[in-house]
Amino acid sequence: MSDRVSLESFYDGRDCLVTGGLGFLGSNLCRALVRLGARVTVVDSLIPEYGGNLWNVHDIEDRIEIQFSDVRDVPAMRYLVGGRQVIFNLAGQVSHVDSMVDPYTDLEINCRAQLSMLEACRASNRNVKILYAGTRQQYGRPRYLPVDEQHLVQPTDVNGINKMAGEWYHILYANTYGMRATSLRLTNSYGPGMLLKHGRQGFIPWFVRKILLGEPIAIYGTGEQKRDMNYVEDVIDAFLRAGATDATDGEVYNLGGDEVVSLLEFTETLIDVAGGGRYEVTPFPEEMRRIDIGDYYGSYEKLRAATGWEPRVPLRDGLARTLAYYRENRSHYIEPSEEG
Amino acid sequence: MSDRVSLESFYDGRDCLVTGGLGFLGSNLCRALVRLGARVTVVDSLIPEYGGNLWNVHDIEDRIEIQFSDVRDVPAMRYLVGGRQVIFNLAGQVSHVDSMVDPYTDLEINCRAQLSMLEACRASNRNVKILYAGTRQQYGRPRYLPVDEQHLVQPTDVNGINKMAGEWYHILYANTYGMRATSLRLTNSYGPGMLLKHGRQGFIPWFVRKILLGEPIAIYGTGEQKRDMNYVEDVIDAFLRAGATDATDGEVYNLGGDEVVSLLEFTETLIDVAGGGRYEVTPFPEEMRRIDIGDYYGSYEKLRAATGWEPRVPLRDGLARTLAYYRENRSHYIEPSEEG
């Protein structure tokens, strides 16, 4: 499709709800929706350890409505989903490690809250389009590469299991009640707005933090584990495209990156783009080794066929834009007390 | 293996906990365990709409200990799992239709309570062997037949999703913490002790009830849907074998039946064995059609390879024993007020 034009004509004036809208993906999505002319309401409860950060929307805060609410709050969500045309359901507990320490909170957010969101839509807004953020973690350790949507799912941590259940509720409600839900299974996403204050939301933000602080990056295992990754602009483009068509109703899609790199290669690229930095290869900490999945990269052919999506931002460019953002906005992502 | 001898030598004197032990499968399992010389404690909360029924254990009640407790009760379960050698974790919400009407209760029992059981064992009884009762419903509509364990799982109702998550928690805790959990994915199980008072726990008990009451059996759709089934004695044998070996730790197994029959053939066999009865083929009620899975039958090759298990009771024999039981114990399964 002539992408920009058709997305604009679809989203202009459209009433969109973004759960987790102050987080990394949510805030970037809000920015894109505002540019396309959508009416945007954010739901975010700013749970301290999670990714919500008001600075992520400081440039658009007068053009969006922010509801400080938790997706676990059934009555509030019941009200807030009413009348929306598109819901981007991005709120979630995303830390694999945290899910093993406190499986119940992960269950409440990633399962129960998803059910109550869907029940609320079924009761009062059955035609709304719902986009769910799934994760490659659902596949567990790949049996073949690249991983496509026919691959067995066998999550290796509580978060992967609960995200899987959350996704299936969406697809079930689509199949059973004719609701319009779609899941995108994200691979490693990166870019401006990531949480940097702890290392429990994936390796990329943690490595970026290490670069900013001038500390050595610790690579676990051999560093040969392969990964693909998507710059946030491409991830948001996938959500926007999937949200703008009926063709994706009831379907599940992988995202994926064209550049498959080892952790070592990734780190060397990051250091090169940053103009400095260092790393060391160290054994896995036990709690990380247990849930490591080896090599992973995905096929996005199904999504391309349905929406024309493909990743456009090369890794070096994405990393350069990411580092530039954090260098300019550093104090909003790294506490003064954390500075060396 | 020389089955009876080796099961006896394994279970004799062994401390076993059976959750859902007053239900259909649980009570039959308790009876078998008592015969093998095990020390048996039952956990059951006798939720009125579920399958627990004290009559199911009336012949062994002085040889088992019954704890009237709910698997959702975290402190009680934490105490009750202590010191056990084998836990047969059979408690669950099993109605597909109920799970669509009240998805939250299904979530609490089939997900949260499973997590808390596993957390309790991880904290205080990490070496216990845990047997989980999974279900063929996890596979959803089969893509090929017979369904083996490599088949994609794609549940078609909330119960299937939550049972799937419950199973994965077990396997995850096995893989991650070295715990000894095994899941058996059951197909249609039948025999003495099934709940007959409503039709939301599968078609076999409902059809048996209709025979007993002299009412016509309603077959939905065309009646051509194929199914396999296991007599309860075979199901219990599978649990006992899987529980008696380390080889099954961390693994998932299908059960399955050698006789694959259509619903029509099943019904005609049932009527023939019963010596009378009638049926009518009628369109699917909407809430049933939505979650119907078409033909299903499974391969039990993996379980046979690991444990030597195979089904032994032919359908006609199993149905004859089932009907004989209910004719003798009718008043404990059908309320006087329900009698015509």
XYZ file of C-alpha atoms in Angstrom:
680
model
C 0.000 0.000 0.000
C 1.046 3.617 -0.308
C 1.725 3.365 3.346
C 1.802 6.796 4.868
C -1.264 7.979 2.999
C -3.379 4.946 3.822
C -2.368 4.868 7.497
C -3.197 8.570 7.773
C -6.561 8.143 6.168
C -7.278 5.265 8.520
C -6.111 6.764 11.817
C -7.049 10.415 11.285
C -9.711 11.242 13.888
C -9.836 7.656 15.126
C -10.366 7.024 18.841
C -7.428 4.937 20.087
C -6.618 3.565 23.525
C -3.044 2.606 24.336
C -2.520 0.548 27.475
C 1.000 0.828 28.791
C 1.113 4.079 26.824
C 3.871 5.653 28.916
C 6.210 2.740 28.309
C 8.753 2.238 25.574
C 6.534 0.889 22.805
C 3.388 2.626 24.001
C 4.865 6.106 23.993
C 6.392 5.701 20.560
C 3.062 4.415 19.311
C 1.248 7.410 20.818
C 3.643 9.759 19.057
C 2.981 8.070 15.729
C -0.786 8.090 16.315
C -0.744 11.795 17.174
C 1.130 12.498 13.939
C -1.497 10.545 12.017
C -4.262 12.628 13.569
C -5.714 10.018 15.914
C -7.385 10.846 19.235
C -5.198 9.096 21.778
C -5.956 8.022 25.332
C -3.236 6.390 27.388
C -3.724 4.006 30.294
C -0.659 3.594 32.472
C -0.178 3.151 36.189
C 3.538 4.014 36.299
C 4.468 0.933 38.315
C 7.947 1.911 39.493
C 9.846 -1.123 38.258
C 8.100 -1.140 34.881
C 8.736 0.912 31.767
C 6.295 3.802 32.196
C 8.033 7.196 32.173
C 6.294 10.528 31.705
C 9.321 11.895 29.911
C 8.565 9.412 27.120
C 5.592 11.606 26.128
C 6.830 15.050 27.187
C 6.714 16.308 23.605
C 3.115 15.174 23.020
C 1.589 15.404 26.480
C -0.817 18.192 25.508
C -2.075 16.152 22.555
C -2.965 12.957 24.391
C -5.163 12.135 27.366
C -3.466 10.214 30.159
C -5.451 8.004 32.514
C -3.329 6.889 35.424
C -4.972 3.539 35.883
C -4.017 -0.102 36.116
C -5.216 -2.677 33.618
C -6.055 -4.868 36.618
C -8.687 -2.306 37.661
C -11.783 -3.969 36.211
C -14.347 -1.163 36.635
C -11.982 1.521 35.367
C -11.018 -0.519 32.338
C -14.634 -1.352 31.659
C -15.315 2.359 31.394
C -12.156 3.234 29.500
C -12.588 0.721 26.666
C -16.022 2.121 25.847
C -16.382 3.772 22.458
C -12.795 3.165 21.322
C -12.153 2.139 17.750
C -8.694 0.668 18.234
C -7.087 -0.608 21.442
C -3.352 -1.167 21.477
C -3.035 -3.498 24.411
C 0.614 -3.100 25.341
C 0.484 -3.041 29.155
C 2.246 -6.008 30.617
C 4.751 -7.358 33.026
C 7.632 -7.960 30.658
C 10.489 -9.185 32.823
C 11.240 -12.877 32.471
C 13.330 -12.906 35.613
C 10.698 -11.082 37.694
C 8.067 -13.578 36.561
C 10.061 -16.391 38.131
C 10.468 -14.528 41.412
C 6.836 -13.388 41.626
C 4.706 -15.506 39.305
C 1.443 -14.241 40.800
C 1.852 -10.602 39.778
C 2.778 -11.737 36.304
C -0.385 -13.856 36.262
C -2.586 -10.972 37.397
C -1.278 -8.585 34.762
C -0.610 -10.871 31.842
C -3.583 -13.231 32.247
C -6.346 -11.924 34.481
C -6.192 -8.316 33.276
C -6.238 -9.514 29.672
C -9.362 -11.545 30.350
C -11.083 -8.620 32.016
C -10.149 -6.286 29.154
C -11.615 -8.744 26.656
C -14.705 -9.318 28.773
C -15.214 -5.550 28.991
C -14.956 -5.227 25.214
C -17.257 -8.175 24.674
C -19.849 -6.565 26.929
C -19.752 -3.036 25.579
C -17.518 -2.601 22.544
C -17.490 -5.810 20.610
C -16.377 -4.323 17.292
C -13.249 -2.643 18.589
C -9.981 -3.688 16.957
C -7.526 -4.954 19.583
C -3.801 -5.305 19.023
C -1.942 -7.453 21.507
C 1.813 -7.419 22.055
C 3.009 -11.009 22.131
C 6.615 -12.071 22.383
C 9.090 -14.435 20.765
C 9.618 -15.792 24.277
C 6.431 -17.779 23.746
C 8.333 -20.104 21.412
C 10.961 -21.024 23.965
C 14.058 -22.678 22.549
C 13.685 -22.797 18.769
C 13.542 -26.189 17.059
C 14.256 -24.647 13.673
C 15.210 -21.242 12.330
C 13.878 -18.854 11.316
C 10.924 -19.432 13.607
C 7.565 -19.019 11.890
C 4.073 -19.025 13.362
C 3.743 -22.800 12.844
C 6.532 -23.419 15.332
C 5.507 -25.198 18.523
C 5.200 -22.835 21.436
C 6.974 -24.007 24.564
C 7.740 -21.078 26.827
C 10.694 -21.398 29.170
C 9.554 -19.015 31.889
C 6.368 -17.982 33.680
C 6.228 -14.760 31.708
C 6.305 -16.681 28.426
C 3.500 -18.960 29.605
C 1.308 -16.121 30.780
C 1.951 -13.992 27.699
C 0.965 -17.053 25.665
C -2.272 -17.430 27.605
C -2.945 -13.696 27.223
C -2.480 -13.986 23.484
C -4.718 -17.031 23.219
C -7.512 -15.290 25.105
C -7.400 -12.625 22.404
C -7.501 -15.124 19.557
C -10.167 -17.174 21.322
C -12.404 -14.136 21.730
C -11.877 -13.388 18.047
C -12.744 -16.923 16.955
C -15.585 -17.434 19.379
C -17.278 -14.066 19.589
C -16.262 -12.572 16.256
C -14.149 -9.955 17.996
C -11.314 -8.280 16.111
C -8.131 -9.159 17.953
C -4.646 -9.564 16.503
C -1.377 -10.521 18.154
C 2.082 -9.445 17.089
C 4.849 -11.585 18.516
C 7.687 -9.155 18.982
C 11.333 -10.000 18.887
C 13.947 -7.758 20.553
C 12.694 -4.202 20.117
C 14.943 -1.240 20.820
C 15.050 2.530 20.501
C 14.357 5.746 22.384
C 12.171 5.371 25.456
C 13.410 2.013 26.737
C 13.669 1.571 30.479
C 17.356 1.719 31.417
C 17.249 1.561 35.169
C 17.532 -2.186 35.548
C 18.544 -5.108 33.366
C 15.433 -7.206 33.658
C 13.710 -6.080 30.447
C 16.106 -7.465 27.888
C 19.725 -7.091 26.998
C 19.630 -4.123 24.605
C 18.594 -1.397 27.090
C 21.033 -2.801 29.614
C 23.899 -2.700 27.122
C 22.963 0.867 26.144
C 23.016 1.838 29.796
C 26.474 0.350 30.212
C 27.724 2.361 27.244
C 26.266 5.564 28.701
C 27.796 4.902 32.110
C 31.150 3.851 30.637
C 30.900 0.483 32.348
C 31.860 -2.848 30.772
C 29.076 -4.830 29.098
C 28.779 -8.374 30.451
C 27.920 -10.904 27.757
C 26.653 -14.185 29.166
C 27.631 -17.563 27.779
C 29.799 -17.560 24.692
C 28.315 -14.468 23.063
C 27.502 -16.575 20.012
C 23.748 -16.641 20.643
C 22.056 -15.209 17.560
C 19.242 -12.692 17.719
C 17.193 -10.522 15.427
C 15.930 -7.117 16.461
C 13.610 -4.361 15.342
C 14.031 -0.636 15.748
C 11.005 0.821 17.499
C 9.858 2.776 14.451
C 9.477 -0.496 12.582
C 7.657 -2.121 15.500
C 5.194 0.756 15.656
C 4.692 0.591 11.902
C 3.746 -3.070 12.321
C 1.127 -2.239 14.964
C -0.302 0.580 12.876
C -0.561 -1.569 9.762
C -2.005 -4.567 11.588
C -4.522 -2.268 13.268
C -5.712 -0.702 10.021
C -7.040 -3.802 8.294
C -9.659 -6.477 8.876
C -7.326 -9.009 7.260
C -5.438 -9.456 10.524
C -8.504 -10.200 12.689
C -7.989 -13.334 14.760
C -4.455 -13.837 13.505
C -1.002 -14.066 15.065
C 2.122 -12.667 13.391
C 5.827 -12.683 14.057
C 7.885 -9.588 13.648
C 11.523 -10.147 12.756
C 14.699 -8.438 11.693
C 16.695 -8.843 8.499
C 20.008 -8.543 10.281
C 20.687 -11.594 12.414
C 23.663 -11.006 14.679
C 25.360 -12.755 17.558
C 25.416 -10.994 20.903
C 29.107 -10.388 20.325
C 28.520 -8.848 16.911
C 25.711 -6.755 18.292
C 27.884 -5.497 21.107
C 30.778 -4.680 18.802
C 28.424 -2.762 16.516
C 26.994 -0.864 19.463
C 30.454 0.062 20.727
C 31.516 1.084 17.263
C 28.459 3.284 16.739
C 28.895 4.763 20.218
C 32.524 5.581 19.507
C 33.715 3.648 22.549
C 32.914 1.068 25.196
C 34.059 -2.344 26.319
C 32.677 -5.787 27.061
C 33.572 -8.990 28.783
C 32.295 -12.500 28.144
C 31.293 -14.205 31.401
C 29.435 -17.371 32.430
C 25.663 -17.228 32.727
C 24.293 -16.412 36.150
C 22.230 -19.416 37.156
C 18.828 -17.682 37.044
C 19.564 -16.440 33.522
C 20.977 -19.691 32.182
C 17.847 -21.534 33.161
C 15.631 -19.435 30.944
C 18.019 -18.781 28.069
C 16.723 -19.929 24.696
C 19.872 -20.222 22.558
C 19.664 -18.822 19.016
C 16.492 -17.095 17.922
C 15.387 -15.295 14.831
C 11.986 -15.144 13.270
C 10.286 -15.080 9.908
C 7.939 -12.159 9.260
C 6.652 -13.423 5.915
C 3.115 -13.841 7.180
C 2.947 -10.234 8.351
C 4.479 -8.973 5.115
C 1.918 -10.884 3.096
C -0.964 -9.465 5.130
C 0.161 -5.858 5.541
C 3.234 -5.166 3.407
C 5.283 -4.628 6.549
C 9.002 -5.074 6.534
C 11.694 -3.641 8.766
C 13.370 -0.585 7.268
C 15.788 0.804 9.814
C 19.235 -0.819 9.648
C 20.782 -1.814 12.954
C 23.568 0.780 12.823
C 21.111 3.594 12.116
C 18.755 2.449 14.833
C 21.546 2.233 17.357
C 22.826 5.663 16.388
C 19.384 7.190 16.853
C 18.964 5.362 20.143
C 22.276 6.533 21.558
C 21.696 10.095 20.374
C 18.354 10.142 22.182
C 19.741 8.871 25.455
C 22.724 11.194 25.341
C 20.331 14.111 25.003
C 17.788 12.845 27.548
C 20.092 10.976 29.858
C 18.890 12.430 33.149
C 15.360 11.136 32.532
C 16.517 7.530 32.264
C 19.482 7.307 34.587
C 19.162 8.621 38.125
C 21.850 11.047 39.297
C 22.634 8.578 42.081
C 23.452 5.939 39.464
C 25.993 8.114 37.697
C 29.554 7.018 38.401
C 7.356 -54.428 33.122
C 5.662 -57.053 35.183
C 3.137 -54.392 35.914
C 1.188 -55.289 38.981
C 4.241 -56.420 40.900
C 6.334 -53.381 40.091
C 3.526 -50.901 40.779
C 2.884 -52.594 44.111
C 6.510 -52.512 45.095
C 6.640 -48.841 44.170
C 3.447 -47.605 45.825
C 3.344 -49.846 48.897
C 3.703 -47.558 51.923
C 4.237 -44.486 49.739
C 2.777 -41.153 50.892
C 0.466 -39.898 48.144
C -1.647 -36.768 47.899
C -4.570 -36.701 45.473
C -6.087 -33.275 44.758
C -9.619 -33.537 43.489
C -9.615 -36.939 45.145
C -13.383 -37.140 45.565
C -13.967 -36.614 41.861
C -14.271 -39.165 39.104
C -10.606 -39.779 38.325
C -9.354 -38.928 41.800
C -11.576 -41.398 43.604
C -10.731 -44.233 41.221
C -7.065 -43.405 41.660
C -7.420 -43.453 45.454
C -9.024 -46.879 45.270
C -6.141 -48.197 43.171
C -3.568 -46.619 45.492
C -5.209 -48.144 48.552
C -5.088 -51.544 46.878
C -1.384 -51.065 46.175
C -0.756 -50.261 49.832
C -0.120 -46.522 49.536
C -0.915 -44.015 52.272
C -3.489 -41.741 50.643
C -4.544 -38.210 51.519
C -7.276 -36.550 49.519
C -7.782 -32.820 49.027
C -11.224 -31.875 47.800
C -13.530 -28.958 48.513
C -16.716 -30.525 47.151
C -17.610 -27.488 45.033
C -21.252 -28.251 44.272
C -21.095 -27.984 40.495
C -17.873 -29.997 40.235
C -17.293 -33.708 40.320
C -16.504 -34.333 44.003
C -18.879 -36.864 45.583
C -18.304 -38.633 48.887
C -20.072 -41.701 47.579
C -17.174 -42.132 45.155
C -15.005 -43.229 48.092
C -17.622 -44.819 50.367
C -15.930 -48.211 50.081
C -12.475 -46.900 51.034
C -13.272 -43.957 53.292
C -11.740 -45.589 56.367
C -8.499 -46.238 54.497
C -7.842 -42.715 53.237
C -7.539 -39.323 54.915
C -9.801 -36.630 53.495
C -8.895 -32.954 53.791
C -11.810 -30.758 52.817
C -9.753 -27.955 51.366
C -9.514 -25.935 48.179
C -6.394 -25.976 46.010
C -6.733 -22.170 45.898
C -6.054 -22.057 49.648
C -2.347 -21.239 49.603
C -1.464 -21.775 53.290
C -3.420 -25.019 53.548
C -1.857 -26.405 50.399
C 1.574 -25.334 51.538
C 1.088 -27.484 54.616
C -0.569 -30.382 52.843
C 2.106 -30.920 50.177
C 4.801 -31.292 52.830
C 6.433 -34.703 53.070
C 4.477 -36.297 50.220
C 6.268 -38.576 47.822
C 3.786 -38.421 44.966
C 1.148 -35.755 44.265
C -1.597 -36.569 41.794
C -2.757 -33.082 40.911
C -6.213 -33.727 39.522
C -8.231 -30.849 40.989
C -9.493 -28.561 38.312
C -12.361 -26.740 36.763
C -13.093 -29.047 33.848
C -16.128 -27.573 32.124
C -15.376 -25.920 28.808
C -18.736 -24.177 28.740
C -18.410 -22.879 32.313
C -14.983 -21.453 31.505
C -16.524 -19.252 28.840
C -19.237 -17.988 31.184
C -16.895 -17.388 34.129
C -13.308 -17.244 32.905
C -11.996 -15.855 36.201
C -12.865 -18.876 38.337
C -11.316 -21.105 35.724
C -8.179 -18.933 35.872
C -7.989 -19.096 39.671
C -8.271 -22.875 39.798
C -6.479 -23.933 36.652
C -3.680 -21.337 36.684
C -3.179 -19.566 39.993
C -3.730 -22.618 42.193
C -1.322 -24.625 40.035
C 1.330 -21.972 40.477
C 0.839 -21.900 44.220
C 0.993 -25.695 44.437
C 4.251 -25.694 42.508
C 5.658 -22.821 44.555
C 4.770 -24.701 47.729
C 6.557 -27.817 46.501
C 9.544 -25.787 45.356
C 9.799 -24.240 48.803
C 9.395 -27.334 50.922
C 9.219 -30.565 48.937
C 11.270 -30.169 45.816
C 11.781 -33.867 45.133
C 8.126 -34.821 45.115
C 6.821 -36.440 41.948
C 3.843 -34.478 40.578
C 1.380 -35.840 38.057
C -0.772 -33.289 36.277
C -3.998 -34.051 34.433
C -3.874 -32.266 31.093
C -6.467 -32.566 28.375
C -6.757 -33.168 24.649
C -8.698 -29.894 24.591
C -5.322 -28.150 24.672
C -4.793 -29.134 21.040
C -7.955 -27.472 19.797
C -9.059 -28.534 16.344
C -6.642 -31.208 15.108
C -4.550 -30.465 12.039
C -3.708 -34.128 11.595
C -4.752 -37.447 13.129
C -3.875 -39.183 15.294
C -2.685 -36.198 17.322
C 0.741 -36.703 18.880
C 2.628 -34.513 21.329
C 4.333 -32.605 18.494
C 0.986 -31.239 17.374
C 0.547 -27.479 17.740
C -1.548 -26.564 20.734
C -4.298 -24.083 19.987
C -7.032 -24.308 22.564
C -10.512 -23.269 21.530
C -11.865 -22.251 24.911
C -10.722 -20.536 28.091
C -10.500 -23.871 29.888
C -8.154 -25.229 27.240
C -5.935 -22.148 27.503
C -5.772 -22.250 31.272
C -5.200 -26.012 31.411
C -2.381 -25.459 28.938
C -0.830 -22.763 31.137
C -1.259 -25.026 34.173
C 0.559 -27.816 32.370
C 3.364 -25.556 31.229
C 3.937 -24.303 34.758
C 4.536 -27.929 35.743
C 6.966 -28.566 32.896
C 8.672 -25.229 33.484
C 9.246 -25.997 37.141
C 10.643 -29.365 36.095
C 12.996 -27.861 33.532
C 14.016 -24.861 35.593
C 14.164 -26.151 39.134
C 14.773 -29.831 38.486
C 11.394 -30.726 39.917
C 9.709 -33.976 38.941
C 6.494 -33.059 37.151
C 4.739 -34.998 34.409
C 1.590 -34.197 32.471
C -0.828 -36.690 30.986
C -3.108 -35.217 28.349
C -6.312 -37.156 28.776
C -8.822 -37.853 26.075
C -12.450 -38.719 26.905
C -12.337 -40.728 30.112
C -15.364 -42.621 31.352
C -16.420 -45.068 34.015
C -17.924 -45.317 37.500
C -17.799 -42.106 39.506
C -18.451 -39.570 36.756
C -20.599 -36.575 37.630
C -24.001 -37.080 36.043
C -25.944 -34.127 37.311
C -25.229 -31.740 34.456
C -23.911 -32.001 30.927
C -21.010 -29.614 31.161
C -18.267 -32.158 31.818
C -18.268 -34.006 28.546
C -20.702 -36.011 26.515
C -20.213 -39.508 27.943
C -21.625 -38.912 31.448
C -24.470 -36.948 29.929
C -25.348 -39.773 27.549
C -25.169 -42.290 30.411
C -27.526 -40.116 32.403
C -29.977 -40.003 29.518
C -29.925 -43.795 29.279
C -30.587 -44.111 33.005
C -33.455 -41.629 32.890
C -34.915 -43.153 29.719
C -34.638 -39.820 27.926
C -33.468 -39.366 24.330
C -29.793 -38.615 23.792
C -29.210 -35.438 21.772
C -26.283 -35.734 19.368
C -25.074 -32.380 18.108
C -24.052 -31.733 14.529
C -24.017 -34.747 12.235
C -22.897 -37.293 14.802
C -19.942 -38.130 12.566
C -17.357 -36.479 14.817
C -14.789 -39.116 15.723
C -13.480 -39.583 19.245
C -11.295 -41.943 21.195
C -11.922 -42.767 24.829
C -10.357 -44.511 27.798
C -12.041 -46.500 30.501
C -11.115 -45.104 33.895
C -9.143 -48.190 34.910
C -6.810 -47.584 31.992
C -6.521 -43.884 32.843
C -5.578 -44.686 36.413
C -3.057 -47.245 35.222
C -1.430 -44.510 33.148
C -1.131 -42.209 36.174
C 0.275 -44.987 38.335
C 2.866 -45.995 35.745
C 3.889 -42.433 34.947
C 4.200 -41.717 38.660
C 6.419 -44.713 39.345
C 9.360 -43.807 37.123
C 11.874 -40.995 36.774
C 11.761 -41.458 33.003
C 8.636 -39.313 32.795
C 10.021 -36.323 34.707
C 9.458 -33.078 32.806
C 7.559 -34.813 30.019
C 4.097 -34.564 28.489
C 2.180 -37.595 27.225
C -1.059 -38.233 25.386
C -3.385 -40.959 26.423
C -5.537 -42.423 23.671
C -7.909 -45.206 22.801
C -7.577 -47.989 20.264
C -11.224 -47.840 19.281
C -11.988 -44.671 17.371
C -15.725 -44.211 16.972
C -18.107 -41.554 15.762
C -20.537 -40.080 18.245
C -23.262 -42.000 16.454
C -21.384 -45.287 16.703
C -20.621 -44.600 20.349
C -24.250 -43.881 21.075
C -25.458 -46.960 19.269
C -22.965 -49.090 21.193
C -24.070 -47.534 24.466
C -27.729 -48.181 23.696
C -26.950 -51.728 22.638
C -24.968 -52.459 25.813
C -27.687 -50.839 27.920
C -30.345 -52.960 26.291
C -32.368 -49.920 25.239
C -32.430 -46.169 24.688
C -32.866 -43.674 21.872
C -31.164 -40.692 20.351
C -31.834 -37.788 18.037
C -29.408 -35.845 15.898
C -29.921 -32.103 16.330
C -28.088 -28.913 15.334
C -25.366 -27.603 17.629
C -26.447 -25.089 20.239
C -24.474 -21.948 19.458
C -22.298 -22.003 22.606
C -21.317 -25.614 21.879
C -20.683 -25.183 18.171
C -18.205 -22.384 18.846
C -15.927 -24.600 20.872
C -16.382 -27.885 19.020
C -13.156 -29.340 17.665
C -14.328 -31.759 14.956
C -12.639 -35.165 14.865
C -10.096 -36.017 17.530
C -8.083 -39.070 18.384
C -4.638 -39.272 19.831
C -1.487 -41.322 19.624
C -0.223 -42.793 22.894
C 3.026 -44.169 21.441
C 5.200 -41.892 23.559
C 3.570 -43.070 26.778
C 3.771 -46.692 25.712
C 7.477 -46.333 24.972
C 8.146 -44.745 28.364
C 5.939 -46.884 30.604
C 4.536 -49.827 28.657
C 1.047 -48.417 29.076
C -1.701 -49.296 26.673
C -5.450 -49.294 27.037
C -6.860 -52.702 27.879
C -10.563 -52.333 28.479
C -12.637 -52.564 25.299
C -15.362 -49.975 24.869
C -18.239 -52.429 25.220
C -16.816 -53.853 28.435
C -16.131 -50.417 29.862
C -19.634 -49.248 29.062
C -21.141 -52.389 30.580
C -19.219 -51.877 33.818
C -20.135 -48.193 33.853
C -23.839 -48.827 33.407
C -23.827 -51.612 35.976
C -22.241 -49.252 38.512
C -24.755 -46.476 37.961
C -27.701 -48.837 38.007
C -26.550 -50.060 41.401
C -25.621 -46.622 42.779
C -28.113 -44.505 40.916
C -29.443 -42.501 43.847
C -25.978 -41.123 44.606
C -25.613 -39.575 41.159
C -29.129 -38.612 40.186
C -31.241 -36.613 42.638
C -34.708 -37.963 43.385
C -36.105 -34.673 42.096
C -34.484 -35.347 38.717
C -36.131 -38.727 38.320
C -38.960 -38.665 35.772
